[in-house]
Short mmCIF file of C-alpha atoms and ligand atoms in Angstrom, two decimals:
data_model
loop_
_atom_site.label_atom_id
_atom_site.label_comp_id
_atom_site.label_asym_id
_atom_site.label_seq_id
_atom_site.Cartn_x
_atom_site.Cartn_y
_atom_site.Cartn_z
CA MET A 1 -27.32 108.92 -19.06
CA THR A 2 -30.40 107.93 -21.00
CA THR A 3 -31.86 104.85 -19.28
CA THR A 4 -34.27 105.48 -16.45
CA THR A 5 -33.35 102.36 -14.47
CA LYS A 6 -29.81 102.70 -13.20
CA THR A 7 -27.35 100.53 -11.34
CA ILE A 8 -26.49 102.45 -8.20
CA LEU A 9 -24.07 101.81 -5.36
CA VAL A 10 -24.72 103.44 -1.99
CA THR A 11 -21.91 103.30 0.58
CA GLY A 12 -22.73 103.48 4.29
CA ALA A 13 -26.17 102.00 3.70
CA THR A 14 -26.50 100.12 6.99
CA SER A 15 -28.09 103.06 8.79
CA GLY A 16 -29.30 106.64 8.60
CA LEU A 17 -29.17 108.54 5.32
CA GLY A 18 -27.59 105.73 3.31
CA ARG A 19 -30.14 103.12 4.36
CA HIS A 20 -33.04 105.41 3.57
CA MET A 21 -31.67 106.51 0.19
CA ALA A 22 -30.87 102.92 -0.83
CA LEU A 23 -34.50 101.85 -0.22
CA HIS A 24 -35.85 105.10 -1.73
CA LEU A 25 -33.87 104.60 -4.96
CA ALA A 26 -34.76 100.91 -5.13
CA ARG A 27 -38.45 101.89 -4.76
CA GLU A 28 -38.00 104.25 -7.72
CA GLY A 29 -37.08 101.18 -9.78
CA HIS A 30 -33.29 101.33 -9.73
CA HIS A 31 -31.02 98.34 -9.16
CA VAL A 32 -29.31 99.26 -5.89
CA PHE A 33 -26.15 97.80 -4.37
CA ALA A 34 -26.14 98.75 -0.70
CA THR A 35 -22.92 98.42 1.28
CA GLY A 36 -21.51 98.94 4.76
CA ARG A 37 -19.55 97.01 7.37
CA ASN A 38 -22.28 95.76 9.70
CA VAL A 39 -23.34 92.44 8.19
CA GLU A 40 -26.36 91.98 10.46
CA ARG A 41 -27.76 95.35 9.38
CA LEU A 42 -27.06 94.53 5.73
CA ARG A 43 -29.13 91.34 6.08
CA SER A 44 -32.01 93.24 7.67
CA LEU A 45 -31.87 95.84 4.87
CA GLU A 46 -32.00 93.09 2.27
CA ALA A 47 -34.95 91.50 4.05
CA GLU A 48 -36.80 94.83 4.07
CA ALA A 49 -36.12 95.29 0.35
CA LEU A 50 -37.32 91.75 -0.36
CA ALA A 51 -40.55 92.43 1.53
CA MET A 52 -41.02 95.55 -0.65
CA SER A 53 -40.23 93.55 -3.85
CA VAL A 54 -37.53 96.00 -4.89
CA LYS A 55 -34.16 95.24 -6.47
CA LEU A 56 -31.58 95.77 -3.74
CA GLU A 57 -28.51 93.65 -3.07
CA ALA A 58 -26.58 94.26 0.12
CA PHE A 59 -23.02 93.25 0.76
CA ALA A 60 -20.11 94.18 3.00
CA MET A 61 -17.64 96.84 1.96
CA ASP A 62 -15.31 98.78 4.24
CA VAL A 63 -14.33 101.97 2.41
CA THR A 64 -11.02 102.13 4.29
CA ASP A 65 -9.88 98.72 3.01
CA ASP A 66 -8.45 98.26 -0.52
CA ALA A 67 -9.19 94.52 -0.66
CA SER A 68 -12.78 95.04 0.51
CA VAL A 69 -13.41 97.77 -2.11
CA ASP A 70 -11.81 95.69 -4.89
CA ALA A 71 -13.94 92.68 -3.92
CA ALA A 72 -17.11 94.79 -4.02
CA ARG A 73 -16.13 96.21 -7.44
CA ASP A 74 -15.57 92.69 -8.82
CA GLN A 75 -18.88 91.52 -7.39
CA ILE A 76 -20.73 94.43 -9.01
CA ARG A 77 -18.96 93.83 -12.34
CA ALA A 78 -20.09 90.23 -12.21
CA ARG A 79 -23.66 91.11 -11.19
CA THR A 80 -23.97 93.67 -14.04
CA ALA A 81 -22.30 91.58 -16.78
CA GLY A 82 -19.32 93.93 -16.88
CA HIS A 83 -21.40 97.14 -17.11
CA GLY A 84 -20.43 98.40 -13.65
CA LEU A 85 -22.24 101.34 -12.10
CA ASP A 86 -24.31 104.12 -13.59
CA VAL A 87 -24.29 106.03 -10.30
CA LEU A 88 -21.94 105.90 -7.31
CA ILE A 89 -23.20 107.49 -4.11
CA ASN A 90 -20.39 108.08 -1.62
CA ASN A 91 -22.27 108.42 1.64
CA ALA A 92 -20.22 106.47 4.25
CA GLY A 93 -18.87 108.77 6.91
CA PHE A 94 -18.84 109.80 10.54
CA GLY A 95 -18.10 112.90 12.58
CA LEU A 96 -15.56 113.41 15.34
CA LEU A 97 -16.51 115.99 17.93
CA GLY A 98 -13.96 117.56 20.25
CA PRO A 99 -11.71 120.58 20.83
CA THR A 100 -9.70 120.85 17.64
CA GLU A 101 -6.34 121.15 19.43
CA ALA A 102 -7.10 117.99 21.45
CA ILE A 103 -7.77 115.68 18.52
CA GLY A 104 -4.51 113.81 17.94
CA ASP A 105 -3.03 112.62 14.66
CA ALA A 106 -4.37 109.07 14.95
CA GLU A 107 -7.96 110.27 15.37
CA MET A 108 -7.56 112.86 12.61
CA LYS A 109 -6.24 110.16 10.31
CA ARG A 110 -9.16 107.88 11.21
CA GLN A 111 -11.57 110.69 10.31
CA PHE A 112 -9.89 111.38 6.97
CA ASP A 113 -9.39 107.69 6.24
CA THR A 114 -13.15 107.15 6.03
CA ASN A 115 -14.55 110.50 4.90
CA VAL A 116 -11.85 111.47 2.39
CA PHE A 117 -9.50 108.60 1.48
CA GLY A 118 -12.39 106.10 1.64
CA LEU A 119 -14.47 108.23 -0.72
CA MET A 120 -11.56 108.55 -3.16
CA ARG A 121 -10.71 104.82 -2.92
CA VAL A 122 -14.28 103.85 -3.86
CA THR A 123 -14.48 106.52 -6.59
CA ARG A 124 -11.25 105.32 -8.21
CA ALA A 125 -12.50 101.73 -8.16
CA PHE A 126 -15.71 102.51 -10.07
CA LEU A 127 -14.68 105.29 -12.46
CA PRO A 128 -12.98 103.28 -15.23
CA GLU A 129 -16.19 101.72 -16.63
CA MET A 130 -18.02 105.07 -16.43
CA ARG A 131 -15.19 106.84 -18.25
CA ASP A 132 -15.01 104.13 -20.92
CA ARG A 133 -18.76 104.35 -21.53
CA ARG A 134 -18.61 108.16 -21.49
CA ALA A 135 -21.51 108.07 -19.02
CA GLY A 136 -21.88 107.95 -15.28
CA ARG A 137 -22.46 109.95 -12.15
CA VAL A 138 -20.76 110.33 -8.78
CA ILE A 139 -22.82 111.83 -5.96
CA ASN A 140 -20.84 112.73 -2.86
CA VAL A 141 -22.68 113.22 0.41
CA SER A 142 -20.88 116.13 1.98
CA SER A 143 -22.55 118.41 4.51
CA MET A 144 -23.44 122.01 5.22
CA GLY A 145 -20.32 121.47 7.37
CA GLY A 146 -18.34 121.21 4.14
CA ARG A 147 -18.82 124.94 3.71
CA VAL A 148 -19.28 126.20 7.28
CA THR A 149 -16.98 125.30 10.17
CA LEU A 150 -18.63 124.68 13.52
CA PRO A 151 -16.73 124.85 16.81
CA PHE A 152 -15.63 121.40 18.07
CA PHE A 153 -16.39 119.96 14.62
CA GLY A 154 -13.18 121.32 13.05
CA VAL A 155 -11.68 117.96 12.10
CA TYR A 156 -14.96 116.61 10.67
CA ASN A 157 -15.52 119.90 8.83
CA ALA A 158 -11.99 119.77 7.42
CA SER A 159 -12.72 116.30 6.03
CA LYS A 160 -15.91 117.56 4.38
CA TYR A 161 -14.13 120.68 3.01
CA ALA A 162 -11.72 118.19 1.43
CA VAL A 163 -14.67 116.29 -0.06
CA GLU A 164 -16.03 119.56 -1.51
CA SER A 165 -12.71 120.48 -3.07
CA LEU A 166 -12.03 117.02 -4.50
CA SER A 167 -15.57 116.93 -5.91
CA ASP A 168 -15.09 120.32 -7.59
CA ALA A 169 -11.89 119.11 -9.24
CA LEU A 170 -13.44 115.78 -10.29
CA ARG A 171 -16.50 117.55 -11.72
CA ILE A 172 -14.33 119.64 -14.05
CA GLU A 173 -11.90 116.85 -14.95
CA LEU A 174 -14.54 114.17 -15.57
CA GLY A 175 -17.08 116.38 -17.40
CA PRO A 176 -15.49 115.77 -20.83
CA PHE A 177 -15.72 112.01 -20.18
CA GLY A 178 -19.49 112.27 -19.68
CA VAL A 179 -19.20 111.65 -15.93
CA ASP A 180 -21.13 114.11 -13.73
CA VAL A 181 -20.12 114.86 -10.15
CA ALA A 182 -22.61 116.36 -7.68
CA LEU A 183 -22.47 117.21 -3.99
CA VAL A 184 -25.33 116.79 -1.54
CA GLU A 185 -25.03 119.07 1.49
CA PRO A 186 -27.47 118.26 4.28
CA GLY A 187 -27.91 120.24 7.47
CA MET A 188 -28.71 118.27 10.62
CA VAL A 189 -30.60 115.06 9.79
CA LYS A 190 -32.18 112.36 12.00
CA SER A 191 -29.72 109.44 12.19
CA ASP A 192 -27.14 107.87 14.50
CA PHE A 193 -24.59 110.45 13.32
CA ALA A 194 -25.07 113.02 16.11
CA GLN A 195 -25.06 110.41 18.89
CA HIS A 196 -21.85 108.86 17.53
CA ALA A 197 -20.32 112.35 17.41
CA VAL A 198 -21.38 113.06 21.00
CA ASP A 199 -19.99 109.66 22.05
CA SER A 200 -16.63 110.56 20.49
CA LEU A 201 -16.53 113.57 22.81
CA VAL A 202 -16.18 111.38 25.91
CA SER A 203 -12.39 111.05 25.68
CA TYR A 204 -12.03 114.85 25.60
CA ARG A 205 -14.37 115.54 28.51
CA THR A 206 -11.75 115.15 31.22
CA PRO A 207 -12.13 117.37 34.32
CA ASP A 208 -8.70 118.93 33.66
CA SER A 209 -9.52 119.92 30.07
CA PRO A 210 -9.38 123.71 29.51
CA TYR A 211 -12.68 123.25 27.68
CA ALA A 212 -14.36 121.17 30.43
CA ALA A 213 -16.93 123.82 31.36
CA VAL A 214 -18.14 124.14 27.77
CA LEU A 215 -17.95 120.47 26.81
CA ALA A 216 -20.21 119.58 29.73
CA SER A 217 -23.09 121.35 27.98
CA VAL A 218 -22.43 120.27 24.38
CA GLU A 219 -24.61 117.16 24.76
CA ARG A 220 -27.56 119.22 25.99
CA MET A 221 -27.07 121.75 23.20
CA ASN A 222 -26.96 118.94 20.67
CA ALA A 223 -30.28 117.65 22.04
CA ASP A 224 -31.77 121.17 21.71
CA ALA A 225 -30.45 121.52 18.15
CA LYS A 226 -31.94 118.13 17.28
CA ARG A 227 -35.34 119.30 18.51
CA PHE A 228 -35.38 122.49 16.48
CA ILE A 229 -33.42 122.00 13.27
CA GLU A 230 -33.13 118.27 12.59
CA ILE A 231 -34.91 117.12 9.43
CA ASP A 232 -36.08 113.70 8.31
CA THR A 233 -33.85 111.48 6.13
CA VAL A 234 -36.47 111.52 3.37
CA TRP A 235 -35.41 115.06 2.39
CA VAL A 236 -31.86 113.88 1.72
CA SER A 237 -33.11 110.86 -0.25
CA ARG A 238 -35.28 113.15 -2.39
CA ALA A 239 -32.33 115.45 -3.12
CA VAL A 240 -30.17 112.45 -4.03
CA ALA A 241 -32.95 111.07 -6.26
CA ARG A 242 -33.13 114.47 -8.03
CA ALA A 243 -29.36 114.36 -8.58
CA VAL A 244 -29.72 110.82 -10.00
CA ARG A 245 -32.62 111.79 -12.31
CA ALA A 246 -31.47 115.20 -13.57
CA ARG A 247 -30.29 115.35 -17.18
CA ARG A 248 -27.59 117.74 -15.97
CA PRO A 249 -27.25 117.58 -12.16
CA ARG A 250 -26.44 120.67 -10.15
CA ALA A 251 -22.98 120.95 -8.62
CA ARG A 252 -24.54 121.26 -5.14
CA TYR A 253 -27.82 120.28 -3.50
CA VAL A 254 -28.23 122.01 -0.14
CA VAL A 255 -30.77 120.11 1.98
CA SER A 256 -32.80 121.93 4.69
CA ILE A 257 -33.86 125.51 5.26
CA HIS A 258 -31.55 125.77 8.24
CA ALA A 259 -28.54 124.82 6.10
CA ARG A 260 -29.53 127.41 3.47
CA LEU A 261 -29.99 130.16 6.04
CA THR A 262 -26.66 129.34 7.67
CA LEU A 263 -24.86 129.58 4.33
CA VAL A 264 -26.56 132.90 3.55
CA ALA A 265 -25.70 134.27 7.01
CA GLN A 266 -22.08 133.24 6.56
CA ARG A 267 -21.95 135.04 3.22
CA LEU A 268 -23.64 138.23 4.41
CA LEU A 269 -22.39 138.74 7.96
CA PRO A 270 -18.95 140.03 8.90
CA THR A 271 -16.80 137.10 10.05
CA ARG A 272 -16.59 138.43 13.62
CA TRP A 273 -20.38 138.48 13.93
CA PHE A 274 -20.78 135.04 12.40
CA ASP A 275 -18.05 133.64 14.71
CA ALA A 276 -19.82 135.17 17.70
CA ILE A 277 -23.10 133.48 16.75
CA LEU A 278 -21.39 130.10 16.36
CA ALA A 279 -19.46 130.52 19.63
CA ARG A 280 -22.65 131.33 21.52
CA SER A 281 -24.44 128.37 19.92
CA VAL A 282 -22.11 125.99 21.78
CA GLY A 283 -21.59 128.17 24.85
CA ILE A 284 -18.00 129.28 24.13
CA THR A 285 -17.83 132.48 26.13
CA ARG A 286 -15.08 134.13 28.17
CA ARG A 287 -17.20 133.68 31.26
CA ALA A 288 -17.71 129.94 30.68
CA LEU A 289 -14.00 129.44 30.14
CA ALA A 290 -12.82 131.73 32.95
CA GLY A 291 -10.48 129.82 35.23
CA ALA A 292 -9.79 127.15 32.59
CA ALA A 293 -6.50 125.29 32.98
CA ALA A 294 -3.55 126.81 31.17
CA ALA A 295 -2.12 123.40 30.27
CA PRO A 296 -3.01 122.00 26.84
CA PRO A 297 -5.66 119.28 26.81
CA ALA A 298 -4.42 115.68 26.69
CA LEU A 299 -4.31 114.50 23.09
CA ALA A 300 -6.82 111.73 22.51
CA GLY A 301 -5.55 109.16 20.02
CA ALA A 302 -2.01 110.55 20.19
CA ALA A 303 -0.34 107.16 20.46
CA GLU A 304 0.07 105.30 17.18
N1 LIG B 1 -26.94 113.03 10.03
C1 LIG B 1 -26.55 114.28 9.79
O1 LIG B 1 -26.93 115.22 10.50
C2 LIG B 1 -25.64 114.56 8.63
C3 LIG B 1 -25.54 115.88 8.17
C4 LIG B 1 -24.71 116.17 7.10
C5 LIG B 1 -24.00 115.16 6.49
N2 LIG B 1 -24.10 113.88 6.94
C6 LIG B 1 -23.31 112.85 6.24
O2 LIG B 1 -24.16 111.81 5.84
C7 LIG B 1 -23.43 110.60 5.74
C8 LIG B 1 -24.19 109.48 6.42
O3 LIG B 1 -24.29 109.76 7.81
P1 LIG B 1 -25.56 109.34 8.69
O4 LIG B 1 -26.13 110.56 9.26
O5 LIG B 1 -26.44 108.42 7.95
O6 LIG B 1 -24.80 108.58 9.88
P2 LIG B 1 -24.94 107.09 10.42
O7 LIG B 1 -26.37 106.75 10.66
O8 LIG B 1 -23.99 106.98 11.55
O9 LIG B 1 -24.43 106.19 9.19
C9 LIG B 1 -23.11 106.19 8.79
C10 LIG B 1 -22.92 105.09 7.78
O10 LIG B 1 -21.55 105.10 7.34
C11 LIG B 1 -21.08 103.78 7.38
N3 LIG B 1 -19.63 103.73 7.57
C12 LIG B 1 -18.88 104.34 8.52
N4 LIG B 1 -17.59 104.00 8.36
C13 LIG B 1 -17.54 103.16 7.29
C14 LIG B 1 -16.50 102.46 6.63
N5 LIG B 1 -15.23 102.52 7.05
N6 LIG B 1 -16.81 101.68 5.56
C15 LIG B 1 -18.08 101.59 5.13
N7 LIG B 1 -19.11 102.22 5.71
C16 LIG B 1 -18.83 102.99 6.78
C17 LIG B 1 -21.83 103.11 8.52
O11 LIG B 1 -21.93 101.72 8.28
P3 LIG B 1 -21.15 100.55 9.02
O12 LIG B 1 -20.88 100.98 10.42
O13 LIG B 1 -22.02 99.36 8.85
O14 LIG B 1 -19.92 100.39 8.20
C18 LIG B 1 -23.20 103.72 8.36
O15 LIG B 1 -23.97 102.99 7.42
C19 LIG B 1 -22.04 110.89 6.34
O16 LIG B 1 -21.11 111.09 5.29
C20 LIG B 1 -22.26 112.19 7.12
O17 LIG B 1 -21.08 112.95 7.21
C21 LIG B 1 -24.90 113.55 7.99
#
């Protein structure tokens, strides 16, 4: 890509990382299309952009809905006189938290529907113009959790591992068409993400759950983790902006020292040691789980 001002779509721009990166990129002079489902938040984002005199247009797009994605694609085609996007940033996502065996099929599907199928649906919609022009870029917001699995985050992590794998394949397949694919892998970042994840734990925190003793303290541990390792959204926006600007973007941008150290520890330590560290970090110990019920936990979201 040669022009410095690019047309960029950010999904999941109504809060957290997406909102910050949409405004950050618009401030850098790009023409940003910011999308999400919450219309009220989209209007407030647009108002903030207007007050900053930057070029940002916000409109609704649900990544899990074909018609909604097609409508957004048509709108962007019309707004760019058929040019389409220079850069697509797939950021929309959420994280389910709960004992892996207790998360039923319906909840697992909901997780993958947004984080994986949603990302692919949006990518497919915007690739044709990039491929035709032999120029474009897809930036997928994955996570450190796309390379390291944390206890009780197994289903979320699996969705991000899928994002990593799909991005690797797309990077190789689309390279000859002049389309770059990069991954951004943040550690823990200030946003609504963690609270939503903790909220999703409620249905698994039943007194008869075999994990009850441990789950009771996950919220407190999350609060501790937030205090010590959480970074500001600006660091993610800067990494994304680097991936947008770079003549040849890196395959992966790891964001935060904690994420880097965790990846190094995973590579260097024997698996047993690394598992033990992760288990202790959420309080999974034999003592904590002594006397746990033998029955399997009730499946949340089992009915479809
Ligand atoms: N915060 C962290 O610690 C962290 C760390 C690593 C990676 N990440 C990743 O960063 C991304 C953004 O998360 P965040 O921290 O900014 O969380 P957040 O504040 O909860 O924001 C999530 C965004 O995703 C959007 N979204 C969810 N489902 C959607 C759907 N079906 N269609 C369209 N938009 C949808 C939400 O918008 P609407 O509700 O308006 O649709 C919202 O704008 C996620 O992919 C997450 O996995 C976050």
